[in-house]
CSV table of C-alpha atoms in Angstrom, one decimal:
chain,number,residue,atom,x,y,z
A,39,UNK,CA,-23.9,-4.6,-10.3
A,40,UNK,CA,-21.5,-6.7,-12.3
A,41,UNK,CA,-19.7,-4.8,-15.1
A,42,UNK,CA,-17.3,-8.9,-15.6
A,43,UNK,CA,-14.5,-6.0,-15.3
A,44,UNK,CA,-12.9,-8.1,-12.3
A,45,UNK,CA,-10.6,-10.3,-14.3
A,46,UNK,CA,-9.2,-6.9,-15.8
A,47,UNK,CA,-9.0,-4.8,-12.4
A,48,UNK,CA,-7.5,-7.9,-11.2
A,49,UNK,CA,-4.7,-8.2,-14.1
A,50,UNK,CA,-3.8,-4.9,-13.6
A,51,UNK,CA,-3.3,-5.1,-10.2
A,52,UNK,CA,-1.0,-8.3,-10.6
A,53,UNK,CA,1.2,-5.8,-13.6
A,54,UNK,CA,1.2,-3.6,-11.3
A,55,UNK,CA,2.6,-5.7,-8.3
A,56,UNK,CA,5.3,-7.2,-10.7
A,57,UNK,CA,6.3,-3.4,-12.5
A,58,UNK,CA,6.5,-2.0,-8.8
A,59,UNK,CA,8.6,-4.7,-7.0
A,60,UNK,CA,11.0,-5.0,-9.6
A,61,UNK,CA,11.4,-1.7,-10.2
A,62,UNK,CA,12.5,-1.5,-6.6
A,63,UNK,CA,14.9,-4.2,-7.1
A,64,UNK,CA,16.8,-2.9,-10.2
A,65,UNK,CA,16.9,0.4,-8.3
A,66,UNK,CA,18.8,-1.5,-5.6
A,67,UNK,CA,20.6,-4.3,-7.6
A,68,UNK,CA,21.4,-1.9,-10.9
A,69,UNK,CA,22.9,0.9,-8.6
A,70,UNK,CA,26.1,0.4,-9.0
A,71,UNK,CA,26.2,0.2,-13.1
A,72,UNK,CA,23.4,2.2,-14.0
A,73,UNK,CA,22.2,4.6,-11.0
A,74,UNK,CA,18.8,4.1,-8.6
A,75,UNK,CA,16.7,5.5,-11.4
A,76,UNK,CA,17.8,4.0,-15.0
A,77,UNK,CA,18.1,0.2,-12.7
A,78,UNK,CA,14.4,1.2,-11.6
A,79,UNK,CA,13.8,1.7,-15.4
A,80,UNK,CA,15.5,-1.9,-16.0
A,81,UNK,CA,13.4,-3.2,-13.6
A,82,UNK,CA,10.0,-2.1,-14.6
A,83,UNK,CA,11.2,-3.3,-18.2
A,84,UNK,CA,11.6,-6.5,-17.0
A,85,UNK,CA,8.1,-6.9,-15.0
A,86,UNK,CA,6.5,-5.4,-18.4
A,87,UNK,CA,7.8,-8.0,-20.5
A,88,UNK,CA,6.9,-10.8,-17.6
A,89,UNK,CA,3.9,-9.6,-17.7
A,90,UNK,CA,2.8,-10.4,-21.3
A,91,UNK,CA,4.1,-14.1,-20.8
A,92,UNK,CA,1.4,-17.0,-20.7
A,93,UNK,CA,0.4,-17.8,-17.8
A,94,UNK,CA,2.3,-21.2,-16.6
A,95,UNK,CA,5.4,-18.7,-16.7
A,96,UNK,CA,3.7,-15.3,-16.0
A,97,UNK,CA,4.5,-14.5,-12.3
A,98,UNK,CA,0.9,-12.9,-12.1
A,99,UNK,CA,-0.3,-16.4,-12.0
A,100,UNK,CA,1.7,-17.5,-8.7
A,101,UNK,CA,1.0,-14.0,-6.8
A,102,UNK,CA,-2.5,-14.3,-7.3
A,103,UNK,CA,-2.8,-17.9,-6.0
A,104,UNK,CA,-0.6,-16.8,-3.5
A,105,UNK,CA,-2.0,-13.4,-2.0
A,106,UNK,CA,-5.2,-12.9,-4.2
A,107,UNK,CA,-6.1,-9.5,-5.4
A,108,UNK,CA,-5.0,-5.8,-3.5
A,109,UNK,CA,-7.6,-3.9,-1.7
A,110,UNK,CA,-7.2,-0.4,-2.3
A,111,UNK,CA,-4.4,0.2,0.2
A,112,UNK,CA,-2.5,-2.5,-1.4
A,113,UNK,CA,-3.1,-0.5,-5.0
A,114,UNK,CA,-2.0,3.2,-2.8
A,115,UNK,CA,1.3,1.4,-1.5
A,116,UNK,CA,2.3,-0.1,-5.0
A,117,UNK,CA,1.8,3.2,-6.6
A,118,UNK,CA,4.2,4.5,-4.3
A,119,UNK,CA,6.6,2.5,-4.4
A,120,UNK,CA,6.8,2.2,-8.9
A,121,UNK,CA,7.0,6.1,-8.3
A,122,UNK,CA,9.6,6.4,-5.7
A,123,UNK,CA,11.6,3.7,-7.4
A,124,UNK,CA,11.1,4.8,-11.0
A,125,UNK,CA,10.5,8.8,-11.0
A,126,UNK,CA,12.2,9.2,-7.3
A,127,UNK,CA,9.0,10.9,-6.5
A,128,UNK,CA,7.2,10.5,-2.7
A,129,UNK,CA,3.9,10.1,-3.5
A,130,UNK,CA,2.7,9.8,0.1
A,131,UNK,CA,4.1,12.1,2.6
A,132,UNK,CA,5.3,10.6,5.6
A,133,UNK,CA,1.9,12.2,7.6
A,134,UNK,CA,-0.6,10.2,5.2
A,135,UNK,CA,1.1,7.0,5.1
A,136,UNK,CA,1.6,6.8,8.7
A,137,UNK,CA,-2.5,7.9,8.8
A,138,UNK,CA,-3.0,5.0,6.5
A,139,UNK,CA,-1.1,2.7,8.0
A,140,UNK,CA,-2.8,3.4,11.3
A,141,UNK,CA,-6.4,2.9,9.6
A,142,UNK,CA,-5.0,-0.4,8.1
A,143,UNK,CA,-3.5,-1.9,11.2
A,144,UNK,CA,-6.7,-1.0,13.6
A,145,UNK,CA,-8.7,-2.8,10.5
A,146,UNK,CA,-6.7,-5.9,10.9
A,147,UNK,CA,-6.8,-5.6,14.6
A,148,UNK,CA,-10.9,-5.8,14.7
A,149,UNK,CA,-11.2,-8.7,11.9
A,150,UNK,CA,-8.5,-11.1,12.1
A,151,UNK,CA,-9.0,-12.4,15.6
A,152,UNK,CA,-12.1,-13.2,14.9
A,153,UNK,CA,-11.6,-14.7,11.1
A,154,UNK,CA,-9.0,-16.6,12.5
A,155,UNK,CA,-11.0,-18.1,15.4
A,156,UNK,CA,-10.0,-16.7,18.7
A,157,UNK,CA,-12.1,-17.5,21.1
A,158,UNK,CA,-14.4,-14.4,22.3
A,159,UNK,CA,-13.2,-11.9,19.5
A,160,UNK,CA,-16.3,-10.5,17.5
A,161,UNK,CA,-16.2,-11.7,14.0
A,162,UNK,CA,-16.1,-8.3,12.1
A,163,UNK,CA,-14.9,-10.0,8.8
A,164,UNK,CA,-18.1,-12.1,8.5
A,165,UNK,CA,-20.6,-9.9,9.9
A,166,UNK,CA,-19.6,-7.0,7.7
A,167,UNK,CA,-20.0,-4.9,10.4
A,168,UNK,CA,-23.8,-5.0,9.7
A,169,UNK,CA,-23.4,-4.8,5.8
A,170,UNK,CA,-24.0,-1.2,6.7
A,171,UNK,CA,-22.0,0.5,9.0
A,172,UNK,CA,-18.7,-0.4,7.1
A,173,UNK,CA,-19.4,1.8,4.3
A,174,UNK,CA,-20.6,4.7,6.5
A,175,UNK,CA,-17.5,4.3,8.4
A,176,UNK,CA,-14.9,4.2,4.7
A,177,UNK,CA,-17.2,7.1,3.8
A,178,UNK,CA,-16.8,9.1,6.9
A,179,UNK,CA,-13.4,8.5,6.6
A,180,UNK,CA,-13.1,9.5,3.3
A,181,UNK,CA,-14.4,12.7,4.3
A,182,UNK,CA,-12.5,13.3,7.0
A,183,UNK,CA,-9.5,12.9,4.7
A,184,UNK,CA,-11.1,15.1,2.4
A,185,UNK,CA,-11.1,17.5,5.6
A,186,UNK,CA,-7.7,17.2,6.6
A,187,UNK,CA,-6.0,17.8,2.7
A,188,UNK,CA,-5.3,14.1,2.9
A,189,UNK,CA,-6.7,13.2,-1.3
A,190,UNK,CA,-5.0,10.0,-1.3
A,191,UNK,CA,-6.5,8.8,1.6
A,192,UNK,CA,-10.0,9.6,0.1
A,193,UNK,CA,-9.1,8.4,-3.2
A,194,UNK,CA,-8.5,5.0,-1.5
A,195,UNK,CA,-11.5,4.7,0.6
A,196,UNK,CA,-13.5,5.7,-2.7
A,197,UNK,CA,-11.3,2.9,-4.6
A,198,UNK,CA,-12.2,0.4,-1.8
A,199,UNK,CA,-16.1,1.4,-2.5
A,200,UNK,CA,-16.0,1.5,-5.6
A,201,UNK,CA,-14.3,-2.5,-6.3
A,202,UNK,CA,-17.1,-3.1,-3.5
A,203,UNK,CA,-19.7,-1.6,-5.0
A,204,UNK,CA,-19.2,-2.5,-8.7
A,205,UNK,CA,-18.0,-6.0,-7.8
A,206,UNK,CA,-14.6,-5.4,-8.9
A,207,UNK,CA,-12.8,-7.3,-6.4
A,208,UNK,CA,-12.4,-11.1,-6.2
A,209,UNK,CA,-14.0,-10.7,-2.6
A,210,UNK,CA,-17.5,-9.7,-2.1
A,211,UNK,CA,-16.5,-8.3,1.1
A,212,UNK,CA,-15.4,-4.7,2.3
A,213,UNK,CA,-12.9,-5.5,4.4
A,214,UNK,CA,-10.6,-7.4,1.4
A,215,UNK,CA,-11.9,-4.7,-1.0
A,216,UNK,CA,-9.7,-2.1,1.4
A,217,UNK,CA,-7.2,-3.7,3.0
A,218,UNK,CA,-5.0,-7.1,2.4
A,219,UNK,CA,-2.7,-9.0,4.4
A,220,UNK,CA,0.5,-7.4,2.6
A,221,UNK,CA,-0.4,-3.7,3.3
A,222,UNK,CA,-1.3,-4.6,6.6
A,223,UNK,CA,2.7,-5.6,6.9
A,224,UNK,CA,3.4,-3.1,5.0
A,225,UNK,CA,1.6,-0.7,7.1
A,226,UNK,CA,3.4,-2.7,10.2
A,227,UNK,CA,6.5,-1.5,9.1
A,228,UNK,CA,5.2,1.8,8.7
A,229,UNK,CA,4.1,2.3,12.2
A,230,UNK,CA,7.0,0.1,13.9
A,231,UNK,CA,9.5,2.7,12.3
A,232,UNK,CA,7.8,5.6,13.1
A,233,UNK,CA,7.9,4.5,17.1
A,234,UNK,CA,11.2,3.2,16.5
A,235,UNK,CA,13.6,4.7,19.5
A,236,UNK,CA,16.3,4.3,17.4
A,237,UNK,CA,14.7,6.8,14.8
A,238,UNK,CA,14.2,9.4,17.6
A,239,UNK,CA,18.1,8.8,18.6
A,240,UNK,CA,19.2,9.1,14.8
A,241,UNK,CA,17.1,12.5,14.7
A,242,UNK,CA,18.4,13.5,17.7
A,243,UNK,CA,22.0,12.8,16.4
A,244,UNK,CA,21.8,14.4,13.5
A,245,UNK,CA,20.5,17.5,14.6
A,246,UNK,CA,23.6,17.7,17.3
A,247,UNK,CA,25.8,16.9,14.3
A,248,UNK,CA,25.0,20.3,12.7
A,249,UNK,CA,27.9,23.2,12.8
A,250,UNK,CA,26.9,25.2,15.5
A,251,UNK,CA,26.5,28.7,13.9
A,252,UNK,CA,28.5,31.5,14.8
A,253,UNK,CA,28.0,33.7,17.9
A,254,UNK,CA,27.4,37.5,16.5
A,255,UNK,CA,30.0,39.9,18.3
């Protein structure tokens, strides 16, 4: 079913790239004159007005020729970033990103080999999985999340069916309509510093840092 919605989901999901990005950099750049949160603020100003601008000068036009259109995950991780940078707010706890992250990167781990050509590895891109046992699977796993109190998580495997479903991503397949090459970095990171050794030795030093409290007589 075609709603011709997909030019709109797709603008807002380019606004939404530009708001959230800058609005991390004028939280970073701004600091020092205006404070994390009023240089977030400065930022998302900026990427609104950018956003109106015709297109030879809208950025929107490059990052879609660039990286196409977000799947779902890519809309989750934006969201969480405008909020953290604008309203200081975590949006994801550190359990469901790391759960999301791990979804994405075993994702990109069963289709890219075989989209990209590597000899012997399935093609799961292509194939769909089937046509039907991708959807069973982003349904399971959107109960599962459901399940486990993890609403975002649903939400975005719902999200990912629902641009599939009502052909509201550029791609008619699954696979883009939940994940895309950006969250799959972004998940990267995720997972990369949560097995850091380096984060287990700056826990471990901070909790030896603490005062040691008083012995009772």
């Amino acid at each position: 079913m075609n709603l011709h919605l997909e030019p709109i989901v797709s603008d807002l999901a380019h606004v939404l790239l530009l708001v959230a990005l800058l609005s991390y950099l004028g939280s970073k750049v701004f600091d020092a004159w205006l404070g994390p949160q009023r240089g977030a603020l400065a930022g998302f100003s900026i990427g609104a007005f950018l956003s109106i601008l015709p297109e030879p000068v809208n950025p929107a036009f490059y990052t879609r020729a660039i990286i196409g259109d977000p799947g779902a995950l890519g809309w989750v991780f934006l969201i969480a970033l405008l909020l953290k940078s604008v309203w200081r707010k975590d949006w994801l706890s550190q359990r469901e990103s790391r759960l999301l992250a791990l979804v994405a990167f075993a994702g990109a781990v069963s289709i890219y080999p075989g989209s990209l050509g590597v000899p012997g590895a399935p093609d799961f891109y292509n194939s769909n999985l089937g046509g039907f046992l991708l959807p069973s699977v982003t349904l399971g796993f959107a109960l599962f999340a459901i399940w486990r109190g993890f609403f975002i998580s649903a939400a975005a495997a719902g999200s990912g069916l629902a641009l599939y479903g009502l052909d509201l991503h550029e791609s008619a397949n699954l696979w883009d309509c939940l994940i895309d090459f950006p969250s799959v970095l972004v998940s990267l990171v995720i997972l990369v510093r949560w097995a850091s050794p380096f984060r287990r030795l700056r826990k471990a030093r901070d909790a030896a840092s603490l005062p040691t409290p008083p012995r009772s007589p």
